Short mmCIF file of C-alpha atoms in Angstrom, two decimals:
data_model
loop_
_atom_site.label_atom_id
_atom_site.label_comp_id
_atom_site.label_asym_id
_atom_site.label_seq_id
_atom_site.Cartn_x
_atom_site.Cartn_y
_atom_site.Cartn_z
CA UNK A 1 17.13 25.43 28.66
CA UNK A 2 17.15 23.48 25.93
CA UNK A 3 15.46 24.16 22.93
CA UNK A 4 12.42 22.33 21.73
CA UNK A 5 12.24 19.76 19.74
CA UNK A 6 10.65 19.69 15.89
CA UNK A 7 8.95 16.56 14.03
CA UNK A 8 8.10 17.48 10.36
CA UNK A 9 5.75 14.84 8.82
CA UNK A 10 5.64 15.13 4.90
CA UNK A 11 2.34 14.05 4.01
CA UNK A 12 -0.67 13.71 5.81
CA UNK A 13 -2.35 9.96 4.98
CA UNK A 14 -2.21 6.66 6.36
CA UNK A 15 1.39 6.34 7.35
CA UNK A 16 1.55 9.70 8.94
CA UNK A 17 -0.89 8.85 10.62
CA UNK A 18 0.29 5.63 11.89
CA UNK A 19 3.64 7.34 13.09
CA UNK A 20 1.19 10.08 14.82
CA UNK A 21 -0.48 7.32 17.15
CA UNK A 22 2.87 5.15 17.08
CA UNK A 23 4.65 8.86 18.60
CA UNK A 24 1.34 9.24 21.16
CA UNK A 25 1.62 5.30 22.04
CA UNK A 26 5.68 5.78 23.86
CA UNK A 27 5.07 9.32 25.26
CA UNK A 28 4.75 8.87 28.38
CA UNK A 29 2.40 11.49 30.07
CA UNK A 30 5.23 11.48 33.57
CA UNK A 31 7.23 13.79 30.42
CA UNK A 32 4.88 16.12 29.41
CA UNK A 33 6.25 19.24 27.67
CA UNK A 34 9.75 17.07 26.50
CA UNK A 35 7.07 15.97 23.72
CA UNK A 36 8.54 17.63 20.86
CA UNK A 37 6.51 19.02 18.56
CA UNK A 38 4.61 18.00 14.96
CA UNK A 39 4.29 19.67 11.57
CA UNK A 40 2.47 18.04 9.33
CA UNK A 41 2.64 18.98 5.56
CA UNK A 42 -0.20 17.49 3.23
CA UNK A 43 -2.00 19.28 0.55
CA UNK A 44 -5.42 17.09 0.54
CA UNK A 45 -8.47 17.81 0.96
CA UNK A 46 -8.10 15.63 4.80
CA UNK A 47 -5.77 14.79 7.33
CA UNK A 48 -5.76 11.15 7.58
CA UNK A 49 -6.99 9.13 5.33
CA UNK A 50 -4.60 10.69 2.06
CA UNK A 51 -5.00 9.61 -1.30
CA UNK A 52 -4.61 5.35 -0.88
CA UNK A 53 -8.66 5.68 1.38
CA UNK A 54 -10.31 9.28 0.74
CA UNK A 55 -13.60 10.07 -0.03
CA UNK A 56 -14.71 7.41 -2.70
CA UNK A 57 -17.23 4.70 -4.34
CA UNK A 58 -18.27 2.20 -1.64
CA UNK A 59 -17.61 -0.57 -4.23
CA UNK A 60 -14.41 0.42 -3.36
CA UNK A 61 -13.09 -2.26 -1.33
CA UNK A 62 -10.26 -3.33 1.05
CA UNK A 63 -8.52 -6.19 -0.17
CA UNK A 64 -8.33 -7.03 3.61
CA UNK A 65 -10.86 -8.59 6.23
CA UNK A 66 -11.52 -5.49 7.97
CA UNK A 67 -10.37 -7.68 11.03
CA UNK A 68 -6.68 -7.35 10.17
CA UNK A 69 -6.97 -4.04 9.45
CA UNK A 70 -5.20 -1.62 12.02
CA UNK A 71 -2.59 1.54 12.58
CA UNK A 72 -1.42 -0.26 15.59
CA UNK A 73 -0.92 -4.22 14.63
CA UNK A 74 -0.14 -4.54 18.67
CA UNK A 75 -3.96 -3.93 19.01
CA UNK A 76 -4.72 -5.53 15.41
CA UNK A 77 -8.35 -5.29 16.90
CA UNK A 78 -8.76 -1.82 17.09
CA UNK A 79 -10.39 -0.96 13.08
CA UNK A 80 -12.59 -3.80 14.26
CA UNK A 81 -14.35 -2.06 17.54
CA UNK A 82 -14.16 1.26 16.20
CA UNK A 83 -16.66 -0.22 12.86
CA UNK A 84 -18.84 -1.75 15.70
CA UNK A 85 -19.18 1.37 17.69
CA UNK A 86 -19.71 3.48 14.66
CA UNK A 87 -22.80 0.27 13.99
CA UNK A 88 -24.52 0.33 17.90
CA UNK A 89 -24.28 4.35 17.37
CA UNK A 90 -26.14 3.92 13.79
CA UNK A 91 -28.63 1.38 15.69
CA UNK A 92 -29.11 4.26 18.89
CA UNK A 93 -30.45 6.34 15.88
CA UNK A 94 -32.44 4.76 14.67
CA UNK A 95 -34.22 2.86 10.77
CA UNK A 96 -32.84 4.79 8.64
CA UNK A 97 -29.72 4.41 9.88
CA UNK A 98 -26.30 3.15 7.64
CA UNK A 99 -26.50 -0.56 8.44
CA UNK A 100 -23.73 -2.25 10.18
CA UNK A 101 -20.69 -4.34 7.90
CA UNK A 102 -22.52 -7.22 6.30
CA UNK A 103 -19.21 -8.82 4.84
CA UNK A 104 -16.09 -9.24 6.13
CA UNK A 105 -14.19 -6.40 3.40
CA UNK A 106 -15.84 -3.19 4.13
CA UNK A 107 -14.66 0.06 1.40
CA UNK A 108 -11.43 1.27 1.11
CA UNK A 109 -13.25 5.09 2.40
CA UNK A 110 -14.76 3.47 5.67
CA UNK A 111 -11.25 3.09 7.01
CA UNK A 112 -9.80 6.34 5.23
CA UNK A 113 -13.11 7.33 7.99
CA UNK A 114 -10.96 5.77 11.28
CA UNK A 115 -7.72 7.37 9.84
CA UNK A 116 -9.46 10.15 9.74
CA UNK A 117 -10.65 9.23 13.20
CA UNK A 118 -7.52 8.52 14.62
CA UNK A 119 -5.65 11.14 13.49
CA UNK A 120 -7.58 13.51 15.40
CA UNK A 121 -7.61 11.07 18.34
CA UNK A 122 -3.96 10.86 18.16
CA UNK A 123 -2.71 15.08 17.35
CA UNK A 124 -5.20 15.12 20.57
CA UNK A 125 -3.18 12.86 23.10
CA UNK A 126 0.23 14.72 22.23
CA UNK A 127 -1.43 17.59 23.25
CA UNK A 128 -2.54 16.49 26.49
CA UNK A 129 2.39 15.18 25.57
CA UNK A 130 2.83 18.90 26.19
CA UNK A 131 2.89 18.52 21.89
CA UNK A 132 1.72 21.32 19.51
CA UNK A 133 0.52 19.34 16.56
CA UNK A 134 0.51 21.78 13.78
CA UNK A 135 -1.56 20.95 10.00
CA UNK A 136 -0.01 22.37 7.05
CA UNK A 137 -2.85 22.37 4.01
CA UNK A 138 -0.06 22.82 1.17
CA UNK A 139 2.96 20.30 -0.32
CA UNK A 140 6.18 20.28 0.36
CA UNK A 141 8.03 20.92 -3.26
CA UNK A 142 11.57 21.33 -1.70
CA UNK A 143 13.83 20.17 1.30
CA UNK A 144 16.98 21.75 2.26
CA UNK A 145 18.97 18.56 4.73
CA UNK A 146 21.21 20.29 6.85
CA UNK A 147 23.95 18.01 7.47
CA UNK A 148 25.66 14.45 6.82
CA UNK A 149 26.61 14.10 2.73
CA UNK A 150 24.29 15.99 1.49
CA UNK A 151 25.10 19.61 3.32
CA UNK A 152 22.37 22.37 3.36
CA UNK A 153 22.26 25.34 6.31
CA UNK A 154 19.02 25.74 8.20
CA UNK A 155 19.76 29.60 10.47
CA UNK A 156 20.06 27.10 13.63
CA UNK A 157 20.64 23.91 12.35
CA UNK A 158 17.88 22.72 11.13
CA UNK A 159 15.96 21.18 8.13
CA UNK A 160 14.58 23.21 6.27
CA UNK A 161 11.10 22.80 3.59
CA UNK A 162 9.40 24.84 1.58
CA UNK A 163 5.77 24.75 0.51
CA UNK A 164 3.90 25.25 -2.97
CA UNK A 165 3.11 28.82 -1.77
CA UNK A 166 6.79 30.02 -0.86
CA UNK A 167 6.40 29.38 2.96
CA UNK A 168 9.58 27.83 4.94
CA UNK A 169 9.16 25.96 8.06
CA UNK A 170 12.39 24.55 9.92
CA UNK A 171 12.41 20.90 11.25
CA UNK A 172 14.77 19.13 13.80
CA UNK A 173 13.93 15.47 12.86
CA UNK A 174 11.86 15.12 8.56
CA UNK A 175 9.52 12.12 8.16
CA UNK A 176 8.75 11.65 4.70
CA UNK A 177 5.33 9.83 4.33
CA UNK A 178 4.46 10.67 1.20
CA UNK A 179 3.31 7.22 -0.19
CA UNK A 180 4.17 5.95 -3.83
CA UNK A 181 4.97 7.52 -6.90
CA UNK A 182 1.86 7.84 -9.25
CA UNK A 183 1.16 5.60 -11.94
CA UNK A 184 3.06 6.53 -15.63
CA UNK A 185 1.63 7.13 -18.37
CA UNK A 186 3.28 3.90 -20.29
CA UNK A 187 1.78 5.56 -23.67
CA UNK A 188 2.44 9.17 -23.05
CA UNK A 189 -1.66 10.17 -23.56
CA UNK A 190 -2.02 12.30 -21.39
CA UNK A 191 -4.00 15.44 -22.30
CA UNK A 192 -5.60 13.20 -24.97
CA UNK A 193 -9.90 13.30 -24.91
CA UNK A 194 -10.86 10.29 -23.17
CA UNK A 195 -7.91 9.46 -20.62
CA UNK A 196 -8.13 9.33 -17.29
CA UNK A 197 -4.35 9.88 -15.97
CA UNK A 198 -4.90 9.14 -12.89
CA UNK A 199 -7.94 7.32 -11.51
CA UNK A 200 -8.70 8.40 -7.71
CA UNK A 201 -10.92 8.69 -6.26
CA UNK A 202 -12.55 7.04 -8.77
CA UNK A 203 -16.74 8.97 -8.34
CA UNK A 204 -14.49 11.82 -9.78
CA UNK A 205 -11.86 11.07 -12.65
CA UNK A 206 -14.54 8.21 -13.76
CA UNK A 207 -17.55 10.98 -13.84
CA UNK A 208 -16.18 12.03 -16.91
CA UNK A 209 -16.99 8.84 -18.85
CA UNK A 210 -19.48 8.40 -21.39
CA UNK A 211 -21.66 5.94 -19.59
CA UNK A 212 -21.95 4.01 -23.51
CA UNK A 213 -18.63 4.29 -23.70
CA UNK A 214 -16.72 1.34 -25.25
CA UNK A 215 -13.45 1.31 -21.92
CA UNK A 216 -9.81 -0.12 -22.02
CA UNK A 217 -8.45 -0.14 -18.81
CA UNK A 218 -5.00 -0.36 -18.64
CA UNK A 219 -3.46 -2.55 -15.49
CA UNK A 220 -5.51 -5.54 -14.73
CA UNK A 221 -4.80 -5.63 -10.61
CA UNK A 222 -6.78 -4.65 -7.42
CA UNK A 223 -7.31 -0.75 -8.81
CA UNK A 224 -8.48 -1.61 -12.32
CA UNK A 225 -11.34 -3.71 -10.40
CA UNK A 226 -11.96 -0.81 -8.23
CA UNK A 227 -12.07 1.08 -11.57
CA UNK A 228 -14.06 -1.50 -14.13
CA UNK A 229 -16.77 -1.91 -10.70
CA UNK A 230 -16.78 1.76 -10.50
CA UNK A 231 -17.63 1.99 -14.17
CA UNK A 232 -20.02 -1.05 -14.63
CA UNK A 233 -22.68 0.75 -11.87
CA UNK A 234 -22.13 3.89 -13.32
CA UNK A 235 -23.61 2.98 -17.29
CA UNK A 236 -25.24 -0.49 -17.96
CA UNK A 237 -24.50 0.18 -21.15
CA UNK A 238 -20.51 0.67 -21.56
CA UNK A 239 -18.08 -2.36 -22.16
CA UNK A 240 -14.75 -2.22 -20.58
CA UNK A 241 -11.73 -4.53 -21.04
CA UNK A 242 -9.12 -5.17 -18.84
CA UNK A 243 -5.57 -5.26 -20.28
CA UNK A 244 -2.50 -5.72 -19.16
CA UNK A 245 0.80 -7.61 -20.49
CA UNK A 246 0.66 -10.72 -18.54
CA UNK A 247 -2.93 -10.68 -17.97
CA UNK A 248 -2.79 -12.16 -14.67
CA UNK A 249 -5.65 -10.43 -12.19
CA UNK A 250 -5.25 -10.91 -8.10
CA UNK A 251 -6.23 -14.50 -7.08
CA UNK A 252 -9.85 -14.33 -4.88
CA UNK A 253 -9.29 -14.05 -0.98
CA UNK A 254 -10.72 -17.26 0.25
CA UNK A 255 -9.32 -17.85 3.51
CA UNK A 256 -10.14 -16.09 6.59
CA UNK A 257 -8.62 -18.15 9.00
CA UNK A 258 -6.45 -16.50 11.11
CA UNK A 259 -3.99 -19.49 12.33
CA UNK A 260 -0.36 -18.33 13.21
CA UNK A 261 0.41 -21.57 11.19
CA UNK A 262 3.90 -22.35 14.12
CA UNK A 263 5.54 -24.55 11.56
CA UNK A 264 6.38 -22.08 9.13
CA UNK A 265 6.90 -19.67 11.13
CA UNK A 266 9.73 -21.70 12.88
CA UNK A 267 11.43 -22.43 9.92
CA UNK A 268 11.58 -18.91 8.81
CA UNK A 269 13.52 -18.18 11.90
CA UNK A 270 15.65 -21.47 11.13
CA UNK A 271 16.41 -20.78 8.06
CA UNK A 272 17.69 -16.59 9.20
CA UNK A 273 19.18 -18.46 11.99
CA UNK A 274 21.76 -21.08 9.47
CA UNK A 275 21.86 -18.04 7.21
CA UNK A 276 21.11 -20.02 4.21
CA UNK A 277 18.36 -18.13 2.81
CA UNK A 278 17.79 -18.76 -1.50
CA UNK A 279 14.50 -18.62 -3.50
CA UNK A 280 14.61 -22.88 -3.74
CA UNK A 281 14.31 -22.72 0.71
CA UNK A 282 11.77 -20.29 1.33
CA UNK A 283 9.69 -22.34 -1.39
CA UNK A 284 10.43 -25.82 -0.10
CA UNK A 285 9.19 -24.09 3.61
CA UNK A 286 6.30 -22.39 2.52
CA UNK A 287 5.20 -26.20 0.11
CA UNK A 288 5.75 -27.73 3.16
CA UNK A 289 3.48 -25.85 4.94
CA UNK A 290 0.72 -26.93 2.59
CA UNK A 291 1.49 -30.18 2.37
CA UNK A 292 0.81 -30.84 6.08
CA UNK A 293 -1.96 -28.92 5.63
CA UNK A 294 -3.80 -30.89 2.68
CA UNK A 295 -2.39 -29.62 -0.44
CA UNK A 296 0.32 -27.73 -2.39
CA UNK A 297 2.49 -25.22 -3.71
CA UNK A 298 2.43 -26.65 -7.61
CA UNK A 299 -1.97 -26.94 -6.77
CA UNK A 300 -1.87 -23.35 -5.33
CA UNK A 301 0.47 -21.81 -7.95
CA UNK A 302 -1.81 -23.46 -10.22
CA UNK A 303 -3.92 -20.92 -11.85
CA UNK A 304 -0.67 -19.11 -12.42
CA UNK A 305 2.29 -21.35 -13.60
CA UNK A 306 -0.22 -22.98 -16.23
CA UNK A 307 -2.09 -18.87 -17.36
CA UNK A 308 -5.80 -19.65 -17.42
CA UNK A 309 -7.58 -16.93 -17.93
CA UNK A 310 -9.17 -14.25 -15.19
CA UNK A 311 -12.29 -15.74 -15.36
CA UNK A 312 -11.16 -19.84 -14.92
CA UNK A 313 -8.95 -18.75 -12.58
CA UNK A 314 -11.28 -17.19 -9.99
CA UNK A 315 -14.12 -19.75 -10.82
CA UNK A 316 -11.53 -22.36 -9.95
CA UNK A 317 -10.24 -20.47 -6.73
CA UNK A 318 -14.76 -19.66 -5.57
CA UNK A 319 -14.97 -23.96 -6.37
CA UNK A 320 -11.94 -25.13 -4.66
CA UNK A 321 -10.87 -22.21 -2.22
CA UNK A 322 -8.39 -24.36 -0.18
CA UNK A 323 -5.09 -24.33 -1.65
CA UNK A 324 -5.14 -20.24 -2.22
CA UNK A 325 -6.54 -19.77 0.39
CA UNK A 326 -3.60 -21.84 2.22
CA UNK A 327 -1.44 -19.52 -0.08
CA UNK A 328 -2.72 -16.34 1.64
CA UNK A 329 -2.52 -18.16 5.00
CA UNK A 330 0.92 -18.39 4.07
CA UNK A 331 2.12 -14.57 2.33
CA UNK A 332 0.95 -12.88 5.40
CA UNK A 333 2.05 -15.08 8.04
CA UNK A 334 5.28 -14.64 6.83
CA UNK A 335 5.35 -10.73 6.61
CA UNK A 336 7.05 -9.60 9.72
CA UNK A 337 9.86 -11.66 8.61
CA UNK A 338 10.35 -9.90 5.01
CA UNK A 339 12.08 -7.46 5.70
CA UNK A 340 15.85 -10.05 6.60
CA UNK A 341 14.91 -12.70 4.00
CA UNK A 342 14.50 -10.37 1.57
CA UNK A 343 18.81 -8.66 2.62
CA UNK A 344 19.26 -12.22 3.50
CA UNK A 345 19.03 -13.11 -0.18
CA UNK A 346 21.60 -13.42 -2.61
CA UNK A 347 21.67 -10.35 -5.30
CA UNK A 348 21.28 -11.96 -8.02
CA UNK A 349 18.46 -14.37 -6.45
CA UNK A 350 16.53 -10.44 -5.48
CA UNK A 351 16.58 -9.58 -8.91
CA UNK A 352 15.73 -13.19 -10.23
CA UNK A 353 12.25 -13.29 -8.21
CA UNK A 354 11.72 -9.68 -8.87
CA UNK A 355 11.81 -10.08 -12.54
CA UNK A 356 10.24 -14.17 -12.81
CA UNK A 357 7.98 -14.35 -9.76
CA UNK A 358 7.10 -10.77 -8.12
CA UNK A 359 3.65 -10.47 -10.48
CA UNK A 360 2.49 -14.16 -8.83
CA UNK A 361 3.90 -13.26 -5.38
CA UNK A 362 2.12 -10.03 -5.21
CA UNK A 363 -1.43 -11.61 -7.00
CA UNK A 364 -0.88 -14.15 -3.65
CA UNK A 365 -0.16 -11.20 -1.45
CA UNK A 366 -3.01 -8.86 -1.98
CA UNK A 367 -5.96 -10.63 -3.63
CA UNK A 368 -9.10 -9.73 -4.00
CA UNK A 369 -12.49 -9.95 -1.85
CA UNK A 370 -14.89 -12.24 -3.57
CA UNK A 371 -17.25 -10.27 -3.57
CA UNK A 372 -15.75 -8.66 -6.61
CA UNK A 373 -15.05 -11.93 -7.73
CA UNK A 374 -18.21 -13.03 -7.85
CA UNK A 375 -19.55 -8.87 -9.73
CA UNK A 376 -16.57 -9.50 -12.12
CA UNK A 377 -17.73 -13.46 -12.80
CA UNK A 378 -21.27 -11.78 -13.75
CA UNK A 379 -20.10 -8.83 -16.05
CA UNK A 380 -17.84 -11.01 -18.10
CA UNK A 381 -20.54 -13.73 -18.32
CA UNK A 382 -22.94 -10.31 -18.76
CA UNK A 383 -20.45 -10.06 -21.82
CA UNK A 384 -20.16 -6.43 -20.82
CA UNK A 385 -15.91 -7.18 -19.41
CA UNK A 386 -13.31 -8.77 -21.09
CA UNK A 387 -9.37 -9.42 -20.36
CA UNK A 388 -7.00 -8.88 -22.62
CA UNK A 389 -3.37 -9.99 -22.33
CA UNK A 390 -0.51 -9.23 -23.83
CA UNK A 391 -0.93 -5.25 -24.98
CA UNK A 392 1.46 -3.47 -26.34
CA UNK A 393 0.62 0.19 -27.32
CA UNK A 394 -2.10 2.15 -26.86
CA UNK A 395 -2.13 5.55 -29.44
CA UNK A 396 -4.50 8.02 -29.33
CA UNK A 397 -6.55 8.36 -32.48
CA UNK A 398 -6.50 11.81 -34.76
CA UNK A 399 -10.53 11.94 -34.52
CA UNK A 400 -11.00 11.10 -31.26
CA UNK A 401 -11.08 7.79 -29.25
CA UNK A 402 -8.17 4.86 -29.28
CA UNK A 403 -6.63 2.54 -30.96
CA UNK A 404 -4.61 -0.37 -28.89
CA UNK A 405 -2.03 -3.34 -30.18
CA UNK A 406 -2.02 -6.85 -28.49
CA UNK A 407 0.91 -8.93 -28.93
CA UNK A 408 -0.64 -11.28 -31.85
CA UNK A 409 -1.00 -8.31 -34.00
CA UNK A 410 -4.93 -7.91 -33.53
CA UNK A 411 -5.97 -4.50 -32.66
CA UNK A 412 -8.72 -2.59 -30.76
CA UNK A 413 -11.00 0.92 -30.67
CA UNK A 414 -11.37 2.37 -27.40
CA UNK A 415 -13.67 5.39 -26.80
CA UNK A 416 -11.53 5.96 -23.35
CA UNK A 417 -8.95 4.52 -21.53
CA UNK A 418 -8.07 4.72 -17.99
CA UNK A 419 -4.13 4.34 -16.58
CA UNK A 420 -4.97 1.92 -13.86
CA UNK A 421 -1.65 0.03 -14.24
CA UNK A 422 -0.63 0.61 -10.41
CA UNK A 423 1.86 2.10 -8.08
CA UNK A 424 5.91 2.07 -8.53
CA UNK A 425 8.38 1.97 -6.95
CA UNK A 426 11.08 3.66 -9.27
CA UNK A 427 12.52 6.91 -8.76
CA UNK A 428 13.17 7.07 -12.13
CA UNK A 429 9.47 7.33 -12.95
CA UNK A 430 8.33 10.03 -10.35
CA UNK A 431 7.85 13.52 -11.98
CA UNK A 432 10.76 15.60 -12.43
CA UNK A 433 8.87 18.18 -10.57
CA UNK A 434 8.14 16.13 -7.51
CA UNK A 435 9.84 16.63 -3.93
CA UNK A 436 11.26 12.97 -4.83
CA UNK A 437 13.37 13.98 -7.76
CA UNK A 438 14.16 16.86 -6.42
CA UNK A 439 15.69 15.19 -3.58
CA UNK A 440 17.42 12.34 -5.84
CA UNK A 441 18.82 15.46 -8.07
CA UNK A 442 20.35 16.50 -5.17
CA UNK A 443 21.91 13.86 -4.17
CA UNK A 444 19.82 13.53 -0.50
CA UNK A 445 18.28 10.82 -1.98
CA UNK A 446 20.19 7.58 -3.82
CA UNK A 447 17.75 4.99 -5.98
CA UNK A 448 18.25 2.12 -5.01
CA UNK A 449 18.61 -1.09 -7.97
CA UNK A 450 15.69 -2.99 -6.37
CA UNK A 451 13.45 0.32 -6.52
CA UNK A 452 13.07 3.24 -3.83
CA UNK A 453 15.57 4.91 -2.49
CA UNK A 454 18.34 3.39 0.58
CA UNK A 455 17.48 3.77 3.71
CA UNK A 456 19.11 2.10 7.33
CA UNK A 457 17.07 -0.83 7.26
CA UNK A 458 17.28 -1.01 11.02
CA UNK A 459 16.32 2.47 11.60
CA UNK A 460 13.97 3.54 8.15
CA UNK A 461 16.78 6.51 8.22
CA UNK A 462 18.10 8.54 4.66
CA UNK A 463 20.78 6.88 3.46
CA UNK A 464 23.86 9.10 1.11
CA UNK A 465 25.97 7.75 -1.56
CA UNK A 466 28.66 7.01 1.77
CA UNK A 467 26.13 4.40 2.20
CA UNK A 468 26.10 6.32 6.41
CA UNK A 469 22.42 7.41 7.17
CA UNK A 470 21.02 11.32 7.01
CA UNK A 471 20.79 10.88 11.31
CA UNK A 472 17.18 13.20 11.10
CA UNK A 473 15.66 12.35 8.25
CA UNK A 474 13.11 8.79 7.47
CA UNK A 475 11.14 7.18 5.29
CA UNK A 476 8.11 5.60 5.38
CA UNK A 477 6.52 3.20 3.39
CA UNK A 478 6.75 2.63 -1.06
CA UNK A 479 10.24 4.20 -0.63
CA UNK A 480 11.71 2.39 1.22
CA UNK A 481 10.58 -0.69 -0.73
CA UNK A 482 14.03 -1.89 -2.03
CA UNK A 483 15.81 -2.57 1.22
CA UNK A 484 12.63 -3.77 2.99
CA UNK A 485 10.66 -5.69 -0.37
CA UNK A 486 7.38 -4.82 0.52
CA UNK A 487 6.06 -1.90 2.89
CA UNK A 488 2.97 -0.81 0.80
CA UNK A 489 0.92 -2.71 3.00
CA UNK A 490 -1.47 -0.76 5.81
CA UNK A 491 0.60 -3.54 8.88
CA UNK A 492 4.03 -2.74 6.68
CA UNK A 493 3.36 0.93 7.44
CA UNK A 494 2.35 0.60 10.95
CA UNK A 495 5.40 -1.27 11.38
CA UNK A 496 8.51 0.37 9.63
CA UNK A 497 5.99 4.15 12.29
CA UNK A 498 6.55 2.37 14.67
CA UNK A 499 10.26 1.65 14.15
CA UNK A 500 10.75 5.75 13.36
CA UNK A 501 8.41 6.41 16.65
CA UNK A 502 10.79 4.58 19.03
CA UNK A 503 14.29 6.02 17.53
CA UNK A 504 12.30 9.75 18.12
CA UNK A 505 11.06 8.71 21.60
CA UNK A 506 14.25 8.82 24.67
CA UNK A 507 14.39 5.63 26.06
CA UNK A 508 13.81 6.42 29.40
CA UNK A 509 10.75 8.64 28.13
CA UNK A 510 8.23 5.63 26.36
CA UNK A 511 5.92 3.52 28.21
CA UNK A 512 6.26 1.04 30.87
CA UNK A 513 5.49 -2.59 29.04
CA UNK A 514 2.15 -3.38 29.67
CA UNK A 515 1.15 0.34 30.04
CA UNK A 516 -1.69 0.77 28.45
CA UNK A 517 -2.30 3.38 25.53
#
């Protein structure tokens, strides 16, 4: 009799949830008992949401409309239906129940509740198919990989995972769904009174900031915007400054259209078929699509190419939504092509893009909700929020507080500093005690020169130093970014999770096409 397989998933957040849901969908009820058991390791408070979507301030919003969020992009309306079911249940509960969403953008923690629900339902689905899902509320601190280039040895040929409390677990396949590398402490402020190193969850980390403090927020992206809104809500006497090197903020999501832009998709397929992908060809393809719809890439990028101030950018987008909105749609429509387009570019072009254009791309790819744009402008007009570019250094003062230095030579003093520089995919920035650093040091992981680690692009299996893949070791999420380019959105995480689930279910055990999950 064949030994039952075991799959270990390291990390119990959104990527893990997407994998469990995809794995359950792909298993057929006719092979109940053949499904592998699953062990999920998660040191956080709950399984499903992870840090990104944990319970937090209601003002920390998703940057995509709820109709575009799901753990299954074969069923993109799944989250929306879940929301409507919650709203219906609240209506039945009476007038004091929480109202249904009135905006296209709901809180990140509400999406986290959905993920927790999907996690629990997927766990039950797998149980009914004969798979036991065991939850281990502890971090994995070491992984001994059997076979392949890394060597290692388990008693029965399995990979061996060791947790922070010293327990050891054997698994036939291991999926690393550990999310992004924690934000760097760029200026070495850890331990200084008034410094917040990790802003999430916002309600907890920001509660220590004095209500009347002058606060410097390092970064100007979506995390920094979340921080600014929560700080402003909790202390009306606070003055807040969002500071970054470039001064660029995320664009404003001004278009909620869902059209597929067929001419853009057709053009992308033609580029790949011809094998002539270049930055110029992708630029021209997007520009042609925008021109067909009444604008141009020059007009869409104007606030960034001309280095407008953050308030001017927001006012322009709110008053003139067409160029930015259509650009967002183009960037979003190309999502299924990202990995192949990225790998088709010459190395020099990829490096050039990351150096000179990635920040602008990311502002378009991850724009802020309109609600936040109105809120930031209101705070700015009240004199409670400033935006600063060209920050070069921050030092903790001997008597308390901090002094920031800017490229133009000026300095400014602040009572508190919040680190909101965002996530990184640079493995060199990982904590020396982290699992990522340990696996880089022992040779299991090979850092990709463009970020993350080397993986097989078709399977997401980890690749060793010789370029061959470990047959039973996978990653989902940011660690695959060097190979796939953009992998941190829920959509792309879900697509990776589905790809890995495909590889772990034998072809004969997959659901028939057209069957209902």
